[in-house]
PDB file of C-alpha atoms in Angstrom:
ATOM      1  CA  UNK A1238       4.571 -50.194 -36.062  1.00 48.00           C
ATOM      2  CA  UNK A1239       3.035 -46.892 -34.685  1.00 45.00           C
ATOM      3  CA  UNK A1240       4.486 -47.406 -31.700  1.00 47.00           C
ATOM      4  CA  UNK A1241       7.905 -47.633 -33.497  1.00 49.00           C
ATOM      5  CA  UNK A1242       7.140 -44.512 -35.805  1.00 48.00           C
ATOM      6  CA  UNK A1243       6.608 -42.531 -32.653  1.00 48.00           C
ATOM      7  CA  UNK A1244       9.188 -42.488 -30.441  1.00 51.00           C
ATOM      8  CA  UNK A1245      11.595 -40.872 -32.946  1.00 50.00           C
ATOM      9  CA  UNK A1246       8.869 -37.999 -32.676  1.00 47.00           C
ATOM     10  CA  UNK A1247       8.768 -38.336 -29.101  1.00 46.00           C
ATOM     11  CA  UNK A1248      12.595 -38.263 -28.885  1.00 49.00           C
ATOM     12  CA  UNK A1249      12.690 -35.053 -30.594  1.00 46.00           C
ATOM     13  CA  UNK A1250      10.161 -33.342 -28.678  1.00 44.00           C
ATOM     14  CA  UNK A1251      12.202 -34.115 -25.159  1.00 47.00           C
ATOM     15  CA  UNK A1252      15.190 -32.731 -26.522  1.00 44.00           C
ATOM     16  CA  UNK A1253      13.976 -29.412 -28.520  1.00 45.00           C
ATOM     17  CA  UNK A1254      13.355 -28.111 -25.170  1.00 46.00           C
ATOM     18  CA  UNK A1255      16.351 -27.951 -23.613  1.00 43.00           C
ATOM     19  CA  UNK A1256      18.027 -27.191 -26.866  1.00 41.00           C
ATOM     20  CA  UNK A1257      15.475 -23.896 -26.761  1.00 41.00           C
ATOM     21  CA  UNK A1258      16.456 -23.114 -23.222  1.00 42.00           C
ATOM     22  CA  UNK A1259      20.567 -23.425 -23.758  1.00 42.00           C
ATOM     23  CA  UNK A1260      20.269 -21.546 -26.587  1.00 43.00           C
ATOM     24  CA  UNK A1261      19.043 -18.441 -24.577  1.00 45.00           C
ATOM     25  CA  UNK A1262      22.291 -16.724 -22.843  1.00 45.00           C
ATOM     26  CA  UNK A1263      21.865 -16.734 -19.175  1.00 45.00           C
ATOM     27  CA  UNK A1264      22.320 -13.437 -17.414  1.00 44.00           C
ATOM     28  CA  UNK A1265      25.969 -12.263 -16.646  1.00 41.00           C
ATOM     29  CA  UNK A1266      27.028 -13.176 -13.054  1.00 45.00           C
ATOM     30  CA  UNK A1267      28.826 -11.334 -10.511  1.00 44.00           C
ATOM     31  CA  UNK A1268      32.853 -12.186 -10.906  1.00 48.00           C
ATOM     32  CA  UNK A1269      33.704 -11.527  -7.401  1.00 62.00           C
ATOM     33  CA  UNK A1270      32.013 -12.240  -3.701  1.00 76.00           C
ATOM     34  CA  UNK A1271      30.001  -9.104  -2.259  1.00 88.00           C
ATOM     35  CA  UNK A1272      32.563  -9.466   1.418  1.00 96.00           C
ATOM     36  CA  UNK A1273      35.598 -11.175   0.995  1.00 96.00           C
ATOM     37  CA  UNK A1274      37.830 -13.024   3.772  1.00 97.00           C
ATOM     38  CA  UNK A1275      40.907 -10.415   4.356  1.00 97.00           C
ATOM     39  CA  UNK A1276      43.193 -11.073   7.412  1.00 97.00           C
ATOM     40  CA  UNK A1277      43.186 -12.308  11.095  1.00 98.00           C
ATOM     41  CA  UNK A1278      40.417 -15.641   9.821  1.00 97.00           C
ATOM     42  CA  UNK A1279      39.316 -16.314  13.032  1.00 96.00           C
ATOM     43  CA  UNK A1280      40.110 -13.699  15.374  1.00 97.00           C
ATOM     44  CA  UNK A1281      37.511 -11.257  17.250  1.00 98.00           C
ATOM     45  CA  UNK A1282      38.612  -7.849  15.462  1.00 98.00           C
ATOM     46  CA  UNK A1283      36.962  -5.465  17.598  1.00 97.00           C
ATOM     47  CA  UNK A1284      37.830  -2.072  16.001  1.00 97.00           C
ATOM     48  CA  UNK A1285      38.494  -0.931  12.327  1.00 98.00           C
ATOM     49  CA  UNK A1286      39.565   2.209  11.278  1.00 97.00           C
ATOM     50  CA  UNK A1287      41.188   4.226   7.972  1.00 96.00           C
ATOM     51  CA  UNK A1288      42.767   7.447   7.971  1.00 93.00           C
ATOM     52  CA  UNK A1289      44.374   8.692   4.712  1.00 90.00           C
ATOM     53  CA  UNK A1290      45.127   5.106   3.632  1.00 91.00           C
ATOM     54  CA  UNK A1291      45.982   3.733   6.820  1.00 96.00           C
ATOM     55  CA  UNK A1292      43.932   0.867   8.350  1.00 97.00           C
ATOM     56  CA  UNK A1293      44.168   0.300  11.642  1.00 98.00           C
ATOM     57  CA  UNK A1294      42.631  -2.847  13.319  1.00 98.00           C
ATOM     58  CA  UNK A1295      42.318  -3.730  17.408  1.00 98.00           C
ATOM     59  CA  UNK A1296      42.782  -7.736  17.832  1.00 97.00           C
ATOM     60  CA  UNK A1297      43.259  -9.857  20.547  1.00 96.00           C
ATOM     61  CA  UNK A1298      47.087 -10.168  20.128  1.00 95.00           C
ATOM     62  CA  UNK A1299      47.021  -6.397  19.952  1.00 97.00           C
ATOM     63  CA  UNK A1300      47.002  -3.433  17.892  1.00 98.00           C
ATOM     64  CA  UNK A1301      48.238  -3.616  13.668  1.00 98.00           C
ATOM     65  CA  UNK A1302      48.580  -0.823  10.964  1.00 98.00           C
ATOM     66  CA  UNK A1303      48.312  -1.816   6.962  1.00 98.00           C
ATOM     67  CA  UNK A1304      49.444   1.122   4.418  1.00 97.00           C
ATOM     68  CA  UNK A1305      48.641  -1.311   1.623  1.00 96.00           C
ATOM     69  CA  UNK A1306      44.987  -1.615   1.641  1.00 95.00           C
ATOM     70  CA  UNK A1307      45.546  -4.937   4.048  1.00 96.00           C
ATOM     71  CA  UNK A1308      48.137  -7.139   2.176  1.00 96.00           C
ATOM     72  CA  UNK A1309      50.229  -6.424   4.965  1.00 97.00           C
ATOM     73  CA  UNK A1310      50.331  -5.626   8.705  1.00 98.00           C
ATOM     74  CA  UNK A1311      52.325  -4.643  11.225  1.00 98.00           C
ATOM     75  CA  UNK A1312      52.256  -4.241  14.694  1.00 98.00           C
ATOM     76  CA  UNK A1313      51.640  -0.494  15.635  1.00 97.00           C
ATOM     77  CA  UNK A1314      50.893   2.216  18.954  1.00 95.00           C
ATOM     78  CA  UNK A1315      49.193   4.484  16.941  1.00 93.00           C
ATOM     79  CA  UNK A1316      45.693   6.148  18.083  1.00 92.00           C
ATOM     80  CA  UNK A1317      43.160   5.722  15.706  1.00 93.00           C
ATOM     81  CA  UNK A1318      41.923   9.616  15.086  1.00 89.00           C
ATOM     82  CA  UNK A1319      37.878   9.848  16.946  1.00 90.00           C
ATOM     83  CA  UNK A1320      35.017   9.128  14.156  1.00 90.00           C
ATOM     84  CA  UNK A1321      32.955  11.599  14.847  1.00 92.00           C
ATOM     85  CA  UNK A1322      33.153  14.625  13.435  1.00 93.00           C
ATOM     86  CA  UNK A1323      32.371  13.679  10.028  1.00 94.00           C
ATOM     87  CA  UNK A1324      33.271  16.294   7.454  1.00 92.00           C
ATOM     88  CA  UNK A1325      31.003  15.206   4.428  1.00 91.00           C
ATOM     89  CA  UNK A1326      30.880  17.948   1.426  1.00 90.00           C
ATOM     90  CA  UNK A1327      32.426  20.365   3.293  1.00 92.00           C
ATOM     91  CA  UNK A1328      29.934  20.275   6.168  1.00 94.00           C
ATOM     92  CA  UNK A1329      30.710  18.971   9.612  1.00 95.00           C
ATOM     93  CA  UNK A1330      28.273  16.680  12.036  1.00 96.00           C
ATOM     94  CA  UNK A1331      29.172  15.681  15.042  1.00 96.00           C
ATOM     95  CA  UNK A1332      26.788  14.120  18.212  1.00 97.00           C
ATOM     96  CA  UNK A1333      27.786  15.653  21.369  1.00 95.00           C
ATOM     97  CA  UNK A1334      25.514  15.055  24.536  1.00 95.00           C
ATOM     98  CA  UNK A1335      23.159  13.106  22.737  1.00 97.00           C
ATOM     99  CA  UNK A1336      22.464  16.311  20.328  1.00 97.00           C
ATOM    100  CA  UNK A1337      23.716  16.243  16.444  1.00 97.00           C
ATOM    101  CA  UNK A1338      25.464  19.359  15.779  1.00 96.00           C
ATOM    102  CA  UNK A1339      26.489  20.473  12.291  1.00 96.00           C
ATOM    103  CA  UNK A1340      28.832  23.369  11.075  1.00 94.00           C
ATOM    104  CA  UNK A1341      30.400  24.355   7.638  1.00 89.00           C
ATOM    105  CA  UNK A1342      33.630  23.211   7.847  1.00 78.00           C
ATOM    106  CA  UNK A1343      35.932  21.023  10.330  1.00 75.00           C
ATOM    107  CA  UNK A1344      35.824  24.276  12.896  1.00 68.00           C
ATOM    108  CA  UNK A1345      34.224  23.177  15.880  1.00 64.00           C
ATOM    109  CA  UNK A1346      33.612  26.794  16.777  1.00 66.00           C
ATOM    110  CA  UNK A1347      31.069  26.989  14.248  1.00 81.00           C
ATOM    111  CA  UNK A1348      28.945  23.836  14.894  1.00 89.00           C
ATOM    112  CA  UNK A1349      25.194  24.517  16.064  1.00 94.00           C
ATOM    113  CA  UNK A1350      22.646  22.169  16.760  1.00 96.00           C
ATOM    114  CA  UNK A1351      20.604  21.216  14.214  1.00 97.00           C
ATOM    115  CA  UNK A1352      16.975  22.165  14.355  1.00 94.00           C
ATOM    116  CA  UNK A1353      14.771  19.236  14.346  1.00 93.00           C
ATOM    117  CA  UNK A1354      17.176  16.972  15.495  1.00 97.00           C
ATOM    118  CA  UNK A1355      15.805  14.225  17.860  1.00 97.00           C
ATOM    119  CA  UNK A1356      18.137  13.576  21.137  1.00 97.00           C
ATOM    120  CA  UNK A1357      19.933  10.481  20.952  1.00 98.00           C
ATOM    121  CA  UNK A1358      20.651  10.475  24.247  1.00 97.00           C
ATOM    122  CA  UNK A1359      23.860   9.799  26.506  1.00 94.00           C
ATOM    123  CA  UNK A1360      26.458   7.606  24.826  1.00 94.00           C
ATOM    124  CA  UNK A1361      25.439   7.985  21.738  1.00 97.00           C
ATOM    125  CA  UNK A1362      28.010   8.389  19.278  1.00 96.00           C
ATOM    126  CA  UNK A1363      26.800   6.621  15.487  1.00 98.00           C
ATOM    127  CA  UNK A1364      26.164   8.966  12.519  1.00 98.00           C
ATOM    128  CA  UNK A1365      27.029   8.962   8.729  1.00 98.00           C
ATOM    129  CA  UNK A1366      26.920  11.356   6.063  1.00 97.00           C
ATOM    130  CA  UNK A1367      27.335  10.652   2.284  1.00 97.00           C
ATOM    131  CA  UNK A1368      28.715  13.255   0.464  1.00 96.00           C
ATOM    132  CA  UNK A1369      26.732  12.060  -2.667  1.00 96.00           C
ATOM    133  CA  UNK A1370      23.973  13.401  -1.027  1.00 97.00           C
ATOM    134  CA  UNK A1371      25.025  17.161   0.988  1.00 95.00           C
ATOM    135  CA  UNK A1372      22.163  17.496   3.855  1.00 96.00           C
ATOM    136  CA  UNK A1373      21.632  13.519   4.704  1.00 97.00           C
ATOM    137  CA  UNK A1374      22.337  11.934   7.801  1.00 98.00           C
ATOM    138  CA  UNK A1375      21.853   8.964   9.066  1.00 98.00           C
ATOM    139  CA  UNK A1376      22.393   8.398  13.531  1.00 98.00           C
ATOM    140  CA  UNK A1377      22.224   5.899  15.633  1.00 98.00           C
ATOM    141  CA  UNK A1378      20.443   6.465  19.404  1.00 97.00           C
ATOM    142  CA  UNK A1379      21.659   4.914  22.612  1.00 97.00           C
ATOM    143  CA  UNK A1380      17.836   2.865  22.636  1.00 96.00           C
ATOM    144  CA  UNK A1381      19.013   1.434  19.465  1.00 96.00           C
ATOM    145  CA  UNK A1382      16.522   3.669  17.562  1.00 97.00           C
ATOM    146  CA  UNK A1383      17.990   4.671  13.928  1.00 97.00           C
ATOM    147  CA  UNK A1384      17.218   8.258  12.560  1.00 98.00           C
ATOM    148  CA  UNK A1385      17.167  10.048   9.192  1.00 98.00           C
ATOM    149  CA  UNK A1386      17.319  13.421   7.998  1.00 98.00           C
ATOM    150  CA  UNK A1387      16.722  14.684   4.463  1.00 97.00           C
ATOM    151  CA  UNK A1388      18.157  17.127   2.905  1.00 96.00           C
ATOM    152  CA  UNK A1389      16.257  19.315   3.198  1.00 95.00           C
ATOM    153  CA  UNK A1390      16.732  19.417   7.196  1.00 96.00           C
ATOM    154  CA  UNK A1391      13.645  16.997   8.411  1.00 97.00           C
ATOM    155  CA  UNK A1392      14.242  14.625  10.806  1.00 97.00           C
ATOM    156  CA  UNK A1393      12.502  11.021  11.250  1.00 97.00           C
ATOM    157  CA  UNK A1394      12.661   7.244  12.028  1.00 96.00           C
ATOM    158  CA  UNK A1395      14.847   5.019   9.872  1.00 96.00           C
ATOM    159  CA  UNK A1396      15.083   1.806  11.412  1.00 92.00           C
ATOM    160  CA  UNK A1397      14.129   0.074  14.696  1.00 92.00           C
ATOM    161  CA  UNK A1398      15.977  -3.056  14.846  1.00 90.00           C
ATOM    162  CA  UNK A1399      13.128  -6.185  15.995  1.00 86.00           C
ATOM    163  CA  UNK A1400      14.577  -8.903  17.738  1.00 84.00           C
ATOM    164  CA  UNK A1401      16.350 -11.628  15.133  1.00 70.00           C
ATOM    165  CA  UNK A1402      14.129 -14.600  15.543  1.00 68.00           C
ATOM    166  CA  UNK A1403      13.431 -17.421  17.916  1.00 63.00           C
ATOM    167  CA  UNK A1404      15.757 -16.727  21.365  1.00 69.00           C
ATOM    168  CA  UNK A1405      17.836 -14.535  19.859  1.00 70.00           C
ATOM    169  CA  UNK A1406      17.685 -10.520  21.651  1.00 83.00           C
ATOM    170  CA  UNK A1407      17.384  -7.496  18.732  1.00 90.00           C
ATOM    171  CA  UNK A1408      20.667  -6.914  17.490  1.00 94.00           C
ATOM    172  CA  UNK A1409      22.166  -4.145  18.346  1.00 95.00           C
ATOM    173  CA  UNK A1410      23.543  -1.142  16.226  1.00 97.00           C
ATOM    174  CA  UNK A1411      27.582  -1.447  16.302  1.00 97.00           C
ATOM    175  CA  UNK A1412      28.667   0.581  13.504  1.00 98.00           C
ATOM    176  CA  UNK A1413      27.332   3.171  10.772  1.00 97.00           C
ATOM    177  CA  UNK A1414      28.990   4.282   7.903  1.00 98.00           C
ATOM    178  CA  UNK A1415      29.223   6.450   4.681  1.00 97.00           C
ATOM    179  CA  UNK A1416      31.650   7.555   2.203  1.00 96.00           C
ATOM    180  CA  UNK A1417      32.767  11.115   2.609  1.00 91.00           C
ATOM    181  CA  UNK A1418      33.476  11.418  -0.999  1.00 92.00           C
ATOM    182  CA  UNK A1419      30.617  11.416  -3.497  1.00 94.00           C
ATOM    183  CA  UNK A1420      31.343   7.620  -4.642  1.00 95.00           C
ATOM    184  CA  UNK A1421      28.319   6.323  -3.810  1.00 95.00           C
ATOM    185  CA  UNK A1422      24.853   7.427  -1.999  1.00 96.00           C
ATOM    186  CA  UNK A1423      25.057   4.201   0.141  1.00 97.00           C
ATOM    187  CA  UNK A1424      24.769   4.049   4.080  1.00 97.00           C
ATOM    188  CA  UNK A1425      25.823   0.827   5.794  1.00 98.00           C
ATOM    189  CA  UNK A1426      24.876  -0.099   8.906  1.00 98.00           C
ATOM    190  CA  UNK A1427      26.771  -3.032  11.108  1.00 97.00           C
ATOM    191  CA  UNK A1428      24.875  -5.061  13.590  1.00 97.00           C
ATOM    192  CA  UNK A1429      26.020  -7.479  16.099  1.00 95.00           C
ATOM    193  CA  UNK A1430      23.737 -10.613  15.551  1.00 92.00           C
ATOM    194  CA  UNK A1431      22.357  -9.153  12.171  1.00 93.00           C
ATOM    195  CA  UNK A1432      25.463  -8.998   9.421  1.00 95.00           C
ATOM    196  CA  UNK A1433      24.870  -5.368   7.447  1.00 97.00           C
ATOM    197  CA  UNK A1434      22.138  -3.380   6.342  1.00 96.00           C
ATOM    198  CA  UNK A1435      22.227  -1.115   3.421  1.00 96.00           C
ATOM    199  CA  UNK A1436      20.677   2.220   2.224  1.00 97.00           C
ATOM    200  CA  UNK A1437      20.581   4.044  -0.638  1.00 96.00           C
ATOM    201  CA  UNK A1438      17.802   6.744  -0.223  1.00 95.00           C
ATOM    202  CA  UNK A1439      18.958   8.163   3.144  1.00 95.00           C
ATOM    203  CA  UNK A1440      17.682   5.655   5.186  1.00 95.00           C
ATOM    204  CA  UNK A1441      14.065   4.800   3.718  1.00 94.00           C
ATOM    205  CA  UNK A1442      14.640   1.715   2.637  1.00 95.00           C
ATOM    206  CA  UNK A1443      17.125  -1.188   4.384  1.00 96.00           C
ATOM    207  CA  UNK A1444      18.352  -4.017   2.679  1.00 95.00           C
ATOM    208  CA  UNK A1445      20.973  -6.998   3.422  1.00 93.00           C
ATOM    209  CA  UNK A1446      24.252  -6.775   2.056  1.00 93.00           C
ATOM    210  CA  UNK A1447      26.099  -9.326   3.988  1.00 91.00           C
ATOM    211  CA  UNK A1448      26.409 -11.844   1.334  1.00 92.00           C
ATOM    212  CA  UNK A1449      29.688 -13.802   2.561  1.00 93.00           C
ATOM    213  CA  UNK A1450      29.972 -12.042   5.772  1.00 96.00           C
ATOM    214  CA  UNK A1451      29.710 -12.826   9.796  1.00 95.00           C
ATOM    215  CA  UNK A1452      26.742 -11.956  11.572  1.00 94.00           C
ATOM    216  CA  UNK A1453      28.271 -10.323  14.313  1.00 97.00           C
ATOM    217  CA  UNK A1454      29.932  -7.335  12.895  1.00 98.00           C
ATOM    218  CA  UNK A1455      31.937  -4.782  15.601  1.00 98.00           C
ATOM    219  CA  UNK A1456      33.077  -2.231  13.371  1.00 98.00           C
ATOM    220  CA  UNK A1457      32.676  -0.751   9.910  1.00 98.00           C
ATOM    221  CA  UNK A1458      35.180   2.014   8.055  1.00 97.00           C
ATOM    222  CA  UNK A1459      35.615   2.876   4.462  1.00 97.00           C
ATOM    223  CA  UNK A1460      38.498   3.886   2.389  1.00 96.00           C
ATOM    224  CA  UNK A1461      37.591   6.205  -0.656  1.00 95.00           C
ATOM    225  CA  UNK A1462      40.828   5.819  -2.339  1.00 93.00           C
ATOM    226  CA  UNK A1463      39.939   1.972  -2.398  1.00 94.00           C
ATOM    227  CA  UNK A1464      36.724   2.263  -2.719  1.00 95.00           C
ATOM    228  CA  UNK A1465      36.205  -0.368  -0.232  1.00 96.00           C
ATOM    229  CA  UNK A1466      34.620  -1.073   2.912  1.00 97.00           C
ATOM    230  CA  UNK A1467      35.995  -3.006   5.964  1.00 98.00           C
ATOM    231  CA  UNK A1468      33.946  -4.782   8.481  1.00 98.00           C
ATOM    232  CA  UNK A1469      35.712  -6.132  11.442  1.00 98.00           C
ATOM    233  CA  UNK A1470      33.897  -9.039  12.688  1.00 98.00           C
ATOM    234  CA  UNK A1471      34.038 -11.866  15.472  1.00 97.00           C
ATOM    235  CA  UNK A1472      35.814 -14.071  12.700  1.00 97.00           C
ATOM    236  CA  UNK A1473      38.531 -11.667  10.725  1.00 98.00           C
ATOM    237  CA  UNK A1474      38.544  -8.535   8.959  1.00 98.00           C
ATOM    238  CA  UNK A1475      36.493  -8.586   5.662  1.00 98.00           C
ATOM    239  CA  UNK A1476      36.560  -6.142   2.714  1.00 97.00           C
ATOM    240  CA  UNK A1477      34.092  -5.350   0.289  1.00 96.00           C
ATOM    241  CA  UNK A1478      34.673  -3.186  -2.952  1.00 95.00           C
ATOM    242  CA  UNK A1479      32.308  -1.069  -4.482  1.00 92.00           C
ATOM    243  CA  UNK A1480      29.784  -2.851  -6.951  1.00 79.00           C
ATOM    244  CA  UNK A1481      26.226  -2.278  -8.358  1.00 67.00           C
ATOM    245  CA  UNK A1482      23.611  -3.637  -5.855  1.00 59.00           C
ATOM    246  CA  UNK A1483      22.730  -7.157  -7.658  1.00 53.00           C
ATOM    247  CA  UNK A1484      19.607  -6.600  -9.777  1.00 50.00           C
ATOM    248  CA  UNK A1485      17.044  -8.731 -11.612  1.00 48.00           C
ATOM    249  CA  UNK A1486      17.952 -10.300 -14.744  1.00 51.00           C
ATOM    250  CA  UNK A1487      17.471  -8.021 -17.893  1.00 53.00           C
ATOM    251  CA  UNK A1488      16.631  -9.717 -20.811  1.00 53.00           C
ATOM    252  CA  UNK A1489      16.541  -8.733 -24.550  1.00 58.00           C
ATOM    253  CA  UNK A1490      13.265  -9.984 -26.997  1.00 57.00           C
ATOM    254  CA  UNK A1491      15.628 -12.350 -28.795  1.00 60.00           C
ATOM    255  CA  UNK A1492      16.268 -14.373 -25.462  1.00 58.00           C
ATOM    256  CA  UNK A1493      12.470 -13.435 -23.961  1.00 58.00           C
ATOM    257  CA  UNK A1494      11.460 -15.114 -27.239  1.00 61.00           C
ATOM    258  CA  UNK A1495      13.582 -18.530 -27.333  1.00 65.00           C
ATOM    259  CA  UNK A1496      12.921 -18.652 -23.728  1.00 65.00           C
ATOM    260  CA  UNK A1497       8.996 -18.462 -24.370  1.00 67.00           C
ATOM    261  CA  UNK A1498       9.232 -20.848 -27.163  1.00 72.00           C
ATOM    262  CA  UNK A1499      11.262 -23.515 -24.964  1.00 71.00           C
ATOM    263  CA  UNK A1500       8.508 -23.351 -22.260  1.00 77.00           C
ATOM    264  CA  UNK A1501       5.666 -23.630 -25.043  1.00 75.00           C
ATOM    265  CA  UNK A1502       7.635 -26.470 -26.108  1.00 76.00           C
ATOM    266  CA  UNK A1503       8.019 -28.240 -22.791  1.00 75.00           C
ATOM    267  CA  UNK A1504       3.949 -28.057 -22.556  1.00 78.00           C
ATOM    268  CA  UNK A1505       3.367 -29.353 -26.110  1.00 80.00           C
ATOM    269  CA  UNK A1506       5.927 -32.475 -24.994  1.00 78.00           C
ATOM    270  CA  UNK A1507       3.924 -32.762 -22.129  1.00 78.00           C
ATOM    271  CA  UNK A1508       0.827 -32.748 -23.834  1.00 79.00           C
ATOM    272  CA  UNK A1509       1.401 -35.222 -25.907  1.00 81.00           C
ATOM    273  CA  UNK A1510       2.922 -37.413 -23.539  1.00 76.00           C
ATOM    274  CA  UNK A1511      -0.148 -37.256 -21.912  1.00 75.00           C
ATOM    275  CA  UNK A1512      -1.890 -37.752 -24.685  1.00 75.00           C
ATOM    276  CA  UNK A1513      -0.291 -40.954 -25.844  1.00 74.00           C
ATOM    277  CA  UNK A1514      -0.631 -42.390 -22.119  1.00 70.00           C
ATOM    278  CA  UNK A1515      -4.074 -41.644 -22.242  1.00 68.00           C
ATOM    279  CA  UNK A1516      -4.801 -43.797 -25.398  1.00 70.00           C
ATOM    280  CA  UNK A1517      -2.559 -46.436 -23.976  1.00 72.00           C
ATOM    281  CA  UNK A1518      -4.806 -46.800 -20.860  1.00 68.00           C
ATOM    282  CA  UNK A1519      -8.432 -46.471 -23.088  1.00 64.00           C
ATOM    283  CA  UNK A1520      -9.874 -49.887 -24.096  1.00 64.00           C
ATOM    284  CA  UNK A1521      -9.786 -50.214 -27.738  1.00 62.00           C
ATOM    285  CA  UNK A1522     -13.017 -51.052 -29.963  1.00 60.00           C
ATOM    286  CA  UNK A1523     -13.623 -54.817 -30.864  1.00 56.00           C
ATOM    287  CA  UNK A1524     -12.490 -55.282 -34.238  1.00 56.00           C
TER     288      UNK A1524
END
């Protein structure tokens, strides 16, 4: 008969848990991918460009143009314009002969090189500027070597990229980007072998955001009046629009608490499972 009187009780004590633990609202997700599929699914796109809403992209087949943010293409001759030099809050930067030059304006006349600067050395021809952030620059070296410069005009190392793991060489540096508009503080760095990197403090601090993406990314542009970023990679061209950076969970003390009280309640159920077991197993006393 005690047997039979418990196991309502012990019914009741495996369910409150979970009851506890739906009860708590789980934390909002994000309602679209971070890099999303956008044309050529399959194709090597080796080049990836936007000027003034147009988004040019090289593939094997040849050369296509899309003035609706990629719903459509069409086959085009057009020259995608050089990417370097970046005019970023009304400031130019440029790399020429392995030196990073800088002017105010898009005048060429009036660039200088920039004191401090490191040389990057022949061929090297990577560098981003956020306009969120006037004075910070991010470049790229022909070793591979990443650089930073604050804003207030100091230059050091970023990033040096380690090989990937196992057999696999270091990845090297393909693209580096930035929005020339003061949308967001973010630099974003393509590798081939290595997806894309991500900074938000000038180049301090590197983080993945490839979720959804190739690993061997050839080419990187962004289009402010998107807001989006294209990667062209070995397997299509991919967008990504702007988001927040995915974050921990934030919770309020009404959900802390039910949550708290569900896990206290899966160790009392527990406990007296045990419990019970335990005098189960115990040889009882001769009447």
């Amino acid at each position: 008969m005690a047997t039979e009187r418990r196991r309502p009780l012990l019914r009741t004590l495996a369910v409150l848990p979970a009851v506890v633990l739906l009860a708590a609202p789980a934390p909002a997700r994000a309602s679209t991918a971070w890099w999303q599929p956008l044309a050529f699914t399959g194709m090597r796109i080796s080049a990836v460009s936007v000027t003034q809403g147009r988004l040019i992209v090289d593939t094997p087949g040849g050369r296509f143009l899309s003035t609706n943010q990629g719903g459509t293409f069409t086959a085009t001759t057009d020259t995608p314009l050089p990417s370097l030099p970046v005019l970023s809050a009304g400031t130019s930067w440029d790399i020429r002969g392995g030196t990073v030059v800088t002017g105010a304006g898009p005048s060429a006349a009036a660039e200088h090189p920039d004191p401090g600067a490191p040389y990057l050395g022949t061929g090297a021809h990577l560098l981003a500027a956020p306009a969120a952030v006037p004075g910070s620059v991010v470049a790229v070296g022909s070793d591979n070597h990443v650089w930073r410069r604050s804003p207030s005009g100091s230059w050091s190392t970023a990033f040096i990229p380690l090989p990937a793991g196992g057999l696999s060489g270091t990845p090297r540096v393909t693209a580096l980007t930035a929005f020339t508009q003061p949308l967001t503080t973010a630099v974003y760095m393509g590798f081939d072998g290595y997806g894309v990197l991500l900074t938000q403090d000038g180049g301090d601090d590197w983080i993945r955001a490839d979720p959804g993406l190739p690993e061997n990314v050839l080419g990187l542009a962004t289009d402010p009046a998107a807001k989006a970023l294209y990667a062209a990679t070995d397997q299509g061209l991919y967008v990504h629009h702007l988001q927040s950076v995915p974050g921990p969970p934030v919770y309020s003390d009404s959900q802390l608490y039910l949550r708290w009280l569900g896990i206290a309640a899966v160790a009392l159920a527990a406990a007296i499972a045990a419990l019970l077991a335990l005098r189960r197993l115990l040889p009882r006393p001769l009447p």
